mmCIF file of C-alpha atoms in Angstrom:
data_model
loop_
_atom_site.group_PDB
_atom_site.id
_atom_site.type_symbol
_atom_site.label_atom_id
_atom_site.label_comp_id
_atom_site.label_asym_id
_atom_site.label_seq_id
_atom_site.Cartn_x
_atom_site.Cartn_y
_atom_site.Cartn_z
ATOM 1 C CA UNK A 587 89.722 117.556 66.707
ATOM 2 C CA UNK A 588 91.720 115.425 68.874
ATOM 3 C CA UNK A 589 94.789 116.280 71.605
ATOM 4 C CA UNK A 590 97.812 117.322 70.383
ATOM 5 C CA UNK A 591 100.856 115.794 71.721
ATOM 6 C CA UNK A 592 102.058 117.804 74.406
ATOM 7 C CA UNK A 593 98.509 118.109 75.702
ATOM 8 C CA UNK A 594 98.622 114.297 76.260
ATOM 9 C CA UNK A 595 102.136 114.204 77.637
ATOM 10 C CA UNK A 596 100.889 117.175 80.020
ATOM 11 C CA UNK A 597 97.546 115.012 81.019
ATOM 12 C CA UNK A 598 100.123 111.646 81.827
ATOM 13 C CA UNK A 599 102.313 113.797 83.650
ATOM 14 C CA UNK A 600 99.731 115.537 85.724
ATOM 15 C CA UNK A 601 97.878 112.725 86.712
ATOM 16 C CA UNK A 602 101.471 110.778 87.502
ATOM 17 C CA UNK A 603 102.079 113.222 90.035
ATOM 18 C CA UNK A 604 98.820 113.910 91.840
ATOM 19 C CA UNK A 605 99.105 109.811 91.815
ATOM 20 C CA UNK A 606 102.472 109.503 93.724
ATOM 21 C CA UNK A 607 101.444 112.309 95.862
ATOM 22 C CA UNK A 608 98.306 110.238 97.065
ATOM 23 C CA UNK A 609 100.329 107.484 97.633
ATOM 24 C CA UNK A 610 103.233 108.893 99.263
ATOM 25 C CA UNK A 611 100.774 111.559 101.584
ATOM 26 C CA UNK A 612 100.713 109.031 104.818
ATOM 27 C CA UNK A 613 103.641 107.594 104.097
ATOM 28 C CA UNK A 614 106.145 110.741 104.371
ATOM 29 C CA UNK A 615 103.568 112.349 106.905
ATOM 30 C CA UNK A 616 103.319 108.985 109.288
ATOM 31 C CA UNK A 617 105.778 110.365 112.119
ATOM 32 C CA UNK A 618 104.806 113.917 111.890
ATOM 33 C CA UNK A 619 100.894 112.940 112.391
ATOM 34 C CA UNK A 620 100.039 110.452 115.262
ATOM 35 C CA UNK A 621 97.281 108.606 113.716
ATOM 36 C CA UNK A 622 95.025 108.899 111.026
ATOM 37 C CA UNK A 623 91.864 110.032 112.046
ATOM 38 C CA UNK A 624 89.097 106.588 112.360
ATOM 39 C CA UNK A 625 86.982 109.510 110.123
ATOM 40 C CA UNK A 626 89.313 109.874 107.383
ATOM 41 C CA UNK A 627 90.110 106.474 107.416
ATOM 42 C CA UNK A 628 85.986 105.332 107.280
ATOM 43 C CA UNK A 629 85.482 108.013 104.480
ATOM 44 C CA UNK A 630 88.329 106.380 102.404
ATOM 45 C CA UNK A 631 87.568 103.298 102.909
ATOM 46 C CA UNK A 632 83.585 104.090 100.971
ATOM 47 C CA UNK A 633 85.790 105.542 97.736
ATOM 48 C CA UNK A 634 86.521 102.097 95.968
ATOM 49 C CA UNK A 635 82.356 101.644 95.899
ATOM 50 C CA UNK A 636 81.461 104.887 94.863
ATOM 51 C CA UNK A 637 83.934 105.384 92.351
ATOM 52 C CA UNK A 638 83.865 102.076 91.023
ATOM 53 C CA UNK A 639 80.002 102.237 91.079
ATOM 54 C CA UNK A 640 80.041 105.808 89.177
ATOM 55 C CA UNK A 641 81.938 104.206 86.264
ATOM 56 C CA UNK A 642 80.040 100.652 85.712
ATOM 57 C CA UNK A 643 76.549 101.672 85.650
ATOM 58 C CA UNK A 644 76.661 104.126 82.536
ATOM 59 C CA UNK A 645 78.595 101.817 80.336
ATOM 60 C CA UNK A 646 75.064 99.853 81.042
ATOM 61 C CA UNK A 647 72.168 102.026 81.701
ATOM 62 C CA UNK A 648 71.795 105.270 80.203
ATOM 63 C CA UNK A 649 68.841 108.312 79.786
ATOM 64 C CA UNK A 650 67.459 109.404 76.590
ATOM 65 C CA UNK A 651 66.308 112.569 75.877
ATOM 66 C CA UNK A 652 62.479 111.548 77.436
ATOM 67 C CA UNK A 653 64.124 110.638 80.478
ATOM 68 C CA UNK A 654 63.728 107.108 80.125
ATOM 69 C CA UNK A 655 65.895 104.121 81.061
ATOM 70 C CA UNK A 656 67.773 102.903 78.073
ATOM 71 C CA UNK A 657 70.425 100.068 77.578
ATOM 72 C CA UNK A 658 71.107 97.370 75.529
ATOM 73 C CA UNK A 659 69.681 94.234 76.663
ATOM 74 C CA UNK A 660 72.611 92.243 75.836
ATOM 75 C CA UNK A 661 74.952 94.814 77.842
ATOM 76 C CA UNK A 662 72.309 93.970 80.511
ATOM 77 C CA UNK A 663 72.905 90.345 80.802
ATOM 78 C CA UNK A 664 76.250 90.370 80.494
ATOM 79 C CA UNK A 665 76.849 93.002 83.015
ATOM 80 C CA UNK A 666 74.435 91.261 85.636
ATOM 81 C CA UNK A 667 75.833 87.636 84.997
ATOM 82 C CA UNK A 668 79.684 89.018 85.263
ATOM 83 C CA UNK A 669 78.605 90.847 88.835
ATOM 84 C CA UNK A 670 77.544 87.078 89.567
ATOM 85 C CA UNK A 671 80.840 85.621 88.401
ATOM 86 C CA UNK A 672 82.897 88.374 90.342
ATOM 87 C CA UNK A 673 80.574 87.470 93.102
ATOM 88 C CA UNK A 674 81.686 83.665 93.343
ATOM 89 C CA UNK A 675 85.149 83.654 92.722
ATOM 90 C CA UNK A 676 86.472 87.287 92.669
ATOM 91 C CA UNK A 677 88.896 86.493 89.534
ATOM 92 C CA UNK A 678 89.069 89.480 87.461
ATOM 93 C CA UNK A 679 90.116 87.482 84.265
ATOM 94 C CA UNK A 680 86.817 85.551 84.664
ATOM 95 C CA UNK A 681 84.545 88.212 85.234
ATOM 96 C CA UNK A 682 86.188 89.617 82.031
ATOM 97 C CA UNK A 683 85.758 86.264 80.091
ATOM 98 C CA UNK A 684 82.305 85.286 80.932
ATOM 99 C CA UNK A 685 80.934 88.981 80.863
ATOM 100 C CA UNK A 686 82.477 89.070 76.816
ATOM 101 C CA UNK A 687 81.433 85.547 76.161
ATOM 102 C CA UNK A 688 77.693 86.109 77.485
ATOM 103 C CA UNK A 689 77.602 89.719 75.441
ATOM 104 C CA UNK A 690 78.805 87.887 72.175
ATOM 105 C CA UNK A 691 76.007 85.020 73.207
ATOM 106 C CA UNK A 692 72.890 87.144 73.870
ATOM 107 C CA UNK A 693 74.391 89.528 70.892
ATOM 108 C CA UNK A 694 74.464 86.856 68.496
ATOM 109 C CA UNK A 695 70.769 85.656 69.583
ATOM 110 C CA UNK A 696 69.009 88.390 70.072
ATOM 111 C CA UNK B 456 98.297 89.021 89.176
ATOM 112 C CA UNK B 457 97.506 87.204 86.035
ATOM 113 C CA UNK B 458 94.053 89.361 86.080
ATOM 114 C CA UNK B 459 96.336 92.161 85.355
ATOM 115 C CA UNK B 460 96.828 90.978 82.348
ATOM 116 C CA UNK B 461 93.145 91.635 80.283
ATOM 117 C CA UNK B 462 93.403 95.420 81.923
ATOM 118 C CA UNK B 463 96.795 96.038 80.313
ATOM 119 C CA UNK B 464 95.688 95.185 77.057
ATOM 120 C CA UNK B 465 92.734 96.959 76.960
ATOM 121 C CA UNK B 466 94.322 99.927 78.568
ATOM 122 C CA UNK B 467 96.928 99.801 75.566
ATOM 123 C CA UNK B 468 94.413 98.962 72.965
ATOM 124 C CA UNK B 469 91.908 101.767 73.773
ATOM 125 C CA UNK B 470 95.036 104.619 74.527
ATOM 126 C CA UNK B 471 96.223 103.803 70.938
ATOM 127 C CA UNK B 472 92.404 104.176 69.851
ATOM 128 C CA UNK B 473 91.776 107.731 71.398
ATOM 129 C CA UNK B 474 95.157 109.274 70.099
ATOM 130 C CA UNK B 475 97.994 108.364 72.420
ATOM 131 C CA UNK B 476 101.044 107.113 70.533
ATOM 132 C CA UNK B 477 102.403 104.505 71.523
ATOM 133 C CA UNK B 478 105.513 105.389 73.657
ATOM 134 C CA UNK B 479 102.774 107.829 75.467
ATOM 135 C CA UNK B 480 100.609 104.988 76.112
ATOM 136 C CA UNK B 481 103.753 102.886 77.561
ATOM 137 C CA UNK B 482 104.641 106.114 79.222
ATOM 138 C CA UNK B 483 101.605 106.512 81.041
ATOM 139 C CA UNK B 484 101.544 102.684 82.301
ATOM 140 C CA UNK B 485 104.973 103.573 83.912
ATOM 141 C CA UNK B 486 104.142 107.088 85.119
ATOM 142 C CA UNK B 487 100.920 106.702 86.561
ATOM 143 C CA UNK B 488 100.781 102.844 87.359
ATOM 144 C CA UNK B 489 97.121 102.786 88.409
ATOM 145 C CA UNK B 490 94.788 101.074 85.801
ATOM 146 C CA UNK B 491 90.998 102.430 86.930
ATOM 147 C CA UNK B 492 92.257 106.306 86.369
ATOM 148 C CA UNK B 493 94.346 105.187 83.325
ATOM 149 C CA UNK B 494 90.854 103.759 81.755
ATOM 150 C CA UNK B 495 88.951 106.657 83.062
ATOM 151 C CA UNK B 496 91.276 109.356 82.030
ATOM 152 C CA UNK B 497 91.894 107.483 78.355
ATOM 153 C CA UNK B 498 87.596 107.729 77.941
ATOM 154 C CA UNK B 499 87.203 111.032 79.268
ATOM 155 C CA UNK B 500 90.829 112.264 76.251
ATOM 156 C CA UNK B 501 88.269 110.234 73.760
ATOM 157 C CA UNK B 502 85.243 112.119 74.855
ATOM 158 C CA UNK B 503 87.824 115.668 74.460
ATOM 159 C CA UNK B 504 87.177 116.800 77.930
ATOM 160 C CA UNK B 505 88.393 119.190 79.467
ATOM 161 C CA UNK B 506 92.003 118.793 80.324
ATOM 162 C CA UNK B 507 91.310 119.811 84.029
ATOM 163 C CA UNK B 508 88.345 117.249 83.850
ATOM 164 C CA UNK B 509 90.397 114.810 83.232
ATOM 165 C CA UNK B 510 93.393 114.782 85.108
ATOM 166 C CA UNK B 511 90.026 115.632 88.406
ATOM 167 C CA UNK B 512 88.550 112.666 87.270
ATOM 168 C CA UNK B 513 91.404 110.174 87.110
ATOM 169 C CA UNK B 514 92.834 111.829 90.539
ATOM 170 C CA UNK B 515 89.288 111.473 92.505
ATOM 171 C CA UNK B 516 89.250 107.756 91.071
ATOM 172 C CA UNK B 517 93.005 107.413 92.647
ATOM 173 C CA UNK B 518 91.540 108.914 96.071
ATOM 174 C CA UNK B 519 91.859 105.022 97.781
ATOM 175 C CA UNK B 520 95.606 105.618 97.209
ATOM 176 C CA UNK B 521 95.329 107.418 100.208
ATOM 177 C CA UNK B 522 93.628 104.554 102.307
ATOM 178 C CA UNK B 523 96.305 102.505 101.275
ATOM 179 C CA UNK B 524 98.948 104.876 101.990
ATOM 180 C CA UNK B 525 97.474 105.305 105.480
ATOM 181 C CA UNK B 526 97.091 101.807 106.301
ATOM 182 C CA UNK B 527 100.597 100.553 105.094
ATOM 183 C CA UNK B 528 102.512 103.933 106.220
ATOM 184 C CA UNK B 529 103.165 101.862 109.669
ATOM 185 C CA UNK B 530 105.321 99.136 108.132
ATOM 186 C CA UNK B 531 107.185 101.331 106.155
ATOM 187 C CA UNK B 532 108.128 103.680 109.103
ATOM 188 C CA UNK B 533 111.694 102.780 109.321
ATOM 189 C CA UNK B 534 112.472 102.769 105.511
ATOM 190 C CA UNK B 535 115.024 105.514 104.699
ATOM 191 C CA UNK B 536 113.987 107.912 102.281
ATOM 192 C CA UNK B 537 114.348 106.856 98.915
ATOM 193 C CA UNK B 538 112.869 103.645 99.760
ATOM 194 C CA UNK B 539 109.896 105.076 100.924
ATOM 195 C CA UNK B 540 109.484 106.929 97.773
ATOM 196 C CA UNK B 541 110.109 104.223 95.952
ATOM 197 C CA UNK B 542 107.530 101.452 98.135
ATOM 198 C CA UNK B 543 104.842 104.328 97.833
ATOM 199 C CA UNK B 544 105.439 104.593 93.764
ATOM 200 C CA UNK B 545 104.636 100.882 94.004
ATOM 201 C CA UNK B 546 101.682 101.038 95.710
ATOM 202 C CA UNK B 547 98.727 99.043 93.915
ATOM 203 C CA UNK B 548 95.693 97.461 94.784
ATOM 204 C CA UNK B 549 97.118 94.243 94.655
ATOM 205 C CA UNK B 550 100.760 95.084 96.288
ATOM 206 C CA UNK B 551 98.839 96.538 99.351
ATOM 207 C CA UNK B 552 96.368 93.764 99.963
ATOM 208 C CA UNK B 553 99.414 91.175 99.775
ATOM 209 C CA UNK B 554 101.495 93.012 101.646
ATOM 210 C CA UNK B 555 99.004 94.066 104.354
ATOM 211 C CA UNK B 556 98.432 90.187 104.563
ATOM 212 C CA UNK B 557 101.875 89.172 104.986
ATOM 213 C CA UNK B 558 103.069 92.178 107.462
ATOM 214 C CA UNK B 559 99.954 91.407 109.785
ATOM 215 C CA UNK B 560 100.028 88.053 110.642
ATOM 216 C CA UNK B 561 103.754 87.209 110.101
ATOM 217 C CA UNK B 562 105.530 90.616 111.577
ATOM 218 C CA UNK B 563 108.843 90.119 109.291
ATOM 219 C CA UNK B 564 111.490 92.836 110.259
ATOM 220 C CA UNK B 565 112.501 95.866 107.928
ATOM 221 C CA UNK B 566 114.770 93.507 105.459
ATOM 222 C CA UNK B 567 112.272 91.238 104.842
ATOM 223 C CA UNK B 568 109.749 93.563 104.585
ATOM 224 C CA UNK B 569 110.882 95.188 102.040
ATOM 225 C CA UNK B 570 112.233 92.934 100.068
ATOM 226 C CA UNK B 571 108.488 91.008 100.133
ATOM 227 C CA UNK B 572 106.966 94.298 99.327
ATOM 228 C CA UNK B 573 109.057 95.526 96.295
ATOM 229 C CA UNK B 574 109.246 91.745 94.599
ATOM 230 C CA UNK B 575 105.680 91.441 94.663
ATOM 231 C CA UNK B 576 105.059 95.430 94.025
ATOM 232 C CA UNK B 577 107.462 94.802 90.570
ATOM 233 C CA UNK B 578 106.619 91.987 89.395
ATOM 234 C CA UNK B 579 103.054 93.378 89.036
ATOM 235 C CA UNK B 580 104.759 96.602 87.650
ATOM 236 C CA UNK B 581 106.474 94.451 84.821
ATOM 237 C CA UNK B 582 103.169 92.535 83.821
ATOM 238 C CA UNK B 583 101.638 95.716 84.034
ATOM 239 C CA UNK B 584 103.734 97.711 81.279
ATOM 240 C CA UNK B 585 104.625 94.909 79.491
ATOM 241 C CA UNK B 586 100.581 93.797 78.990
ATOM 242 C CA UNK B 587 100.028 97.662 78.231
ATOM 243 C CA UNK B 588 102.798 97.578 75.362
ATOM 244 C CA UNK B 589 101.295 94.102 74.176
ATOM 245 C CA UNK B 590 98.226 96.081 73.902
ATOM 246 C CA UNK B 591 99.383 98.819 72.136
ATOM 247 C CA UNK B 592 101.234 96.595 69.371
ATOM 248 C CA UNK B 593 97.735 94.393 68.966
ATOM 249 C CA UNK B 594 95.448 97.421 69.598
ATOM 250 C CA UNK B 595 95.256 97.888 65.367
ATOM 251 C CA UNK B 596 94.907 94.097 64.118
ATOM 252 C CA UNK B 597 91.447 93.248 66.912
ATOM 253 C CA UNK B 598 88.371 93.349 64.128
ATOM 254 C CA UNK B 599 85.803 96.020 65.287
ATOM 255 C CA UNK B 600 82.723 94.301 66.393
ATOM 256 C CA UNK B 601 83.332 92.266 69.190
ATOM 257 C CA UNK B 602 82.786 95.043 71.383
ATOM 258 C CA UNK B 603 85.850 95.337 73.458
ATOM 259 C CA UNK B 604 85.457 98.424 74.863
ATOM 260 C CA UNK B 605 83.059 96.828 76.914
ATOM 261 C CA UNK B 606 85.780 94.967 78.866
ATOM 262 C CA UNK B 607 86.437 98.089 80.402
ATOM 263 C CA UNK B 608 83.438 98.505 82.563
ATOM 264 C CA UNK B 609 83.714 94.960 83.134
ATOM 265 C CA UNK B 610 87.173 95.302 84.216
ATOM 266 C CA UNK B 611 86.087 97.609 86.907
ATOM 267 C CA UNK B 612 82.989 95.620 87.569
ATOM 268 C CA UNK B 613 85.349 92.878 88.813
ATOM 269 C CA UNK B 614 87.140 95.549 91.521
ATOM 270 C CA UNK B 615 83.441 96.898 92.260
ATOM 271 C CA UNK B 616 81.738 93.740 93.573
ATOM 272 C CA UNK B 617 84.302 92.521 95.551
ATOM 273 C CA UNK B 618 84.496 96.276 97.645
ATOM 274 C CA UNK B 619 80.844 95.775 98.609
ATOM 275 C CA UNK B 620 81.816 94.397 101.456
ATOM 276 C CA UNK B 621 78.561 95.507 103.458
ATOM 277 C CA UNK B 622 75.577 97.756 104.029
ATOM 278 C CA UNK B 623 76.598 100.762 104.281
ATOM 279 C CA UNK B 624 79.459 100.158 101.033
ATOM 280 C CA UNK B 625 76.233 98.768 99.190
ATOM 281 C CA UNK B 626 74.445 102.020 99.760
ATOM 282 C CA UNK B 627 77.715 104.090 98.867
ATOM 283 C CA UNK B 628 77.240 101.951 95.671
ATOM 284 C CA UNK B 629 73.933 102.201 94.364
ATOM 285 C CA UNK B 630 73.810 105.867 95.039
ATOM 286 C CA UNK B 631 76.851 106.576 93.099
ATOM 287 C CA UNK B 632 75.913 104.298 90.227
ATOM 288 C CA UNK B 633 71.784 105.487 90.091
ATOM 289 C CA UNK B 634 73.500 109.019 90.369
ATOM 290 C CA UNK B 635 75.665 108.190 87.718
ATOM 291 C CA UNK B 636 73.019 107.534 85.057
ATOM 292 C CA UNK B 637 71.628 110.962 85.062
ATOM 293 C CA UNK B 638 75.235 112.882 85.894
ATOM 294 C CA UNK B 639 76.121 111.150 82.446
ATOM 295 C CA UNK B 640 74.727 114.286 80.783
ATOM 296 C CA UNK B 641 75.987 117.052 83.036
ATOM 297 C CA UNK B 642 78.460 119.477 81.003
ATOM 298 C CA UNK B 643 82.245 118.926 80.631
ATOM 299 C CA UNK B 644 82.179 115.142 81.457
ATOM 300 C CA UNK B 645 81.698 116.138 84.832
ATOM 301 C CA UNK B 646 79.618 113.011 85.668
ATOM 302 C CA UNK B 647 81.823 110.550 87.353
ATOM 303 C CA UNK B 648 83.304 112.999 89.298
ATOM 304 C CA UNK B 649 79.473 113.983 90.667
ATOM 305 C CA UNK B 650 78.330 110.629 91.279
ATOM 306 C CA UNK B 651 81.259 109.675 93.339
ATOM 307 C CA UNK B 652 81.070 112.813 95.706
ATOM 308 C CA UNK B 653 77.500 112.359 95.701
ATOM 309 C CA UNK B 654 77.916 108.539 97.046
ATOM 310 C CA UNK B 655 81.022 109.369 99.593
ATOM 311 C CA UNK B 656 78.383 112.238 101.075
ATOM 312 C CA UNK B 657 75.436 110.152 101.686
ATOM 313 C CA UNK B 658 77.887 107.393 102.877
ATOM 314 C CA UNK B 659 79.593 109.958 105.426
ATOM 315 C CA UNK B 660 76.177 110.772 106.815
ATOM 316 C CA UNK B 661 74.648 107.830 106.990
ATOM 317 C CA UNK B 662 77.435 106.323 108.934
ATOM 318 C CA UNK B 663 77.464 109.722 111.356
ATOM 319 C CA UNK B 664 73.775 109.743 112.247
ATOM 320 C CA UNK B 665 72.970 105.808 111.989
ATOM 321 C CA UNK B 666 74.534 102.883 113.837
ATOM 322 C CA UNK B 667 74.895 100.766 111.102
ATOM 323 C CA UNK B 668 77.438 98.301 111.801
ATOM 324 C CA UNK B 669 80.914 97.889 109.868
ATOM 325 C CA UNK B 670 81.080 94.678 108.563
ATOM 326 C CA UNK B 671 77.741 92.996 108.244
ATOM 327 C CA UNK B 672 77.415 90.392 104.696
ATOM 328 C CA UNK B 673 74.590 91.694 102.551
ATOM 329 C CA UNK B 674 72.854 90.664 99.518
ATOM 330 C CA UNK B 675 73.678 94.590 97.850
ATOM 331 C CA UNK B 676 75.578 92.387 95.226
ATOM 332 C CA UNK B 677 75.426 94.808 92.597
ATOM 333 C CA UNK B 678 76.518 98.321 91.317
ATOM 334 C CA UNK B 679 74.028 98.266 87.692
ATOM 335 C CA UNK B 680 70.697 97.849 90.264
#
C-alpha cells in the first residue's frame, strides 16, 4: 500500500510551509524582539550535529533482534573513509564519490 | 554549489522510487527547497509512516533554519516586505554561509546586499530543481545494484563532519547517532526524531552545568563512532 496522491501533495505542502515559517520566524520578528537570546542561539547552533548525526549512523550500524551490532562491513569502510574525505577537503561531491567508489571496491572484494 | 548537484539527483531518483510522480517530486524541490528534510521525509513516505511523522521529522531536521534566520535577520532589516519574504524563501545552507561571509567583512549597503544575496540564493535554487528534475527523468534507467541509496547518508555525512566544529558539537553528535541505532526500532518511525532531541538535551546541559569552551578543534571526527 503506498500514498495516494493527495496524501503526497498534502505531505510537500505541509512541510513547505512549516519550512518558510522557520526561515522567515527571525526575520519578520527581528524589530519586534531585541535580540535573540545567546540560549536560543547556542541550542540552535547543536541541531546541524544532532540531526545530521541521527540520520548517518543507521544507514551504517543497525541492532538485530539479539541486540547486537550489525552492519555491513563494506557500508563500514566506506562510511568511515568518506567521514575522512569530508574531513580534508569538505567537498560534498567528493565525499559522495569516494564513499560510492570505496563501497563498490570493498563490495566487489569482499 | 556544484555539490548540489549529486543531492538533486538522488533526491529525484529516490522520490520517483517511493511513489512521488514526477511533477510532485519537482514540486517539492521548489516548495520546500531544503534537501536533508526532502531525503528524510522521501525515506520516512517509503517506510509509510505516519503522515504526521513525517512532515515532524522533516520539520525538526529544518530546525537550523531558524539559526540562520536569526543570524542573517540583521542584514535584512531594512528590506521591505516582499523582499523579506522572498530572501527568507531563499534561505539555504549555502546562501547563508556566503552571504554571512560577504555582509560581515565587506558591510555593502541594502542594494548591494540584496542583489548579492538573491543571485547567489537563485542560482543555487535553479541547480537545485533543475538537478532534482534530471533526477527524476534518469531515476528509471540507473541498474539496481550499485547501491545508490547509499549516497544519501553519505550526502548528509558530508554536511555532518564539517558541523563538528568542537567538543561539545562532537558530543551532541555521538549521542544522537549511538541513540540513533537503537531509536531505529521505536514505533511509527519515530527514531530520528528521538535521537535528535535526545542529542540537543544532553548538549543543552552539558553546556549549562560545564565550562566547556565554544570553539576548541577536536579529534570527535566522526558521527558512525
Amino acid at each position: 500500500m503506498s500514498y495516494d496522491a493527495t496524501t503526497l501533495w498534502g505531505i510537500v505542502l505541509a512541510v513547505g510551509v512549516l519550512t518558510l515559517a522557520l526561515r522567515l520566524s527571525f526575520i519578520l520578528l527581528f524589530g519586534r524582539v531585541d535580540d535573540v537570546p545567546t540560549r536560543v542561539e547556542r541550542t540552535l547552533e547543536l541541531v546541524p550535529a544532532a540531526v545530521l548525526a541521527a540520520l548517518v549512523v543507521p544507514a551504517v550500524v543497525a541492532l538485530d533482534t539479539s541486540l547486537s551490532l550489525v552492519a555491513e562491513p563494506a557500508k563500514v569502510v566506506a562510511a568511515v573513509v568518506a567521514a575522512g574525505v569530508a574531513w580534508r577537503t569538505e567537498n560534498v561531491l567528493a565525499t559522495i564519490a569516494v564513499g560510492m567508489g570505496v563501497l563498490w571496491l570493498v563490495g566487489a572484494v569482499v | 554549489m556544484l555539490g548540489v548537484v549529486p543531492f538533486g539527483l538522488i533526491t529525484g531518483i529516490s522520490a520517483i522510487d517511493v511513489g512521488f510522480d514526477a511533477v510532485q517530486t519537482v514540486a517539492m524541490s521548489v516548495v520546500v527547497f531544503a534537501g536533508a528534510s526532502q531525503l528524510a521525509l522521501i525515506e520516512l513516505v517509503g517506510d509509510r509512516a505516519p503522515v504526521a511523522v513525517v512532515v515532524a521529522t522533516a520539520a525538526v531536521v529544518n530546525l537550523r533554519y531558524l539559526m540562520y534566520s536569526a543570524s542573517i535577520a540583521p542584514y535584512f532589516r531594512d528590506f521591505s516586505p516582499p523582499w523579506k519574504w522572498l530572501s527568507a524563501y531563499a534561505l539555504t545552507d549555502q546562501s547563508y554561509a556566503v552571504a554571512v561571509t560577504e555582509f560581515r567583512d565587506d558591510e555593502p549597503g541594502i542594494g548591494r546586499r540584496r542583489w548579492y544575496y538573491l543571485g547567489a540564493a537563485f542560482a543555487l535554487w535553479g541547480v537545485w530543481v533543475v538537478s532534482t528534475a534530471v533526477g527524476v527523468v534518469i531515476g528509471g534507467s540507473v541498474p539496481p545494484g550499485l547501491s545508490l541509496e547509499f549516497a544519501v547518508p553519505l550526502t548528509f555525512l558530508a554536511l555532518l563532519v564539517p558541523s563538528l566544529k568542537d567538543r561539545l558539537s562532537g558530543l551532541v553528535g555521538v549521542v544522537a547517532g549511538g541513540v540513533a541505532i537503537p531509536a531505529a526500532a521505536l514505533p511509527l518511525d519515530l527514531g530520528l526524531v528521538a535521537a535528535a532531541l535526545t542529542g540537543l538535551t544532553v548538549g543543552v546541559l552539558v553546556d549549562t552545568f560545564t565550562d566547556w569552551p565554544g570553539d576548541e578543534p577536536d579529534e570527535d571526527t566522526e558521527g558512525e563512532r
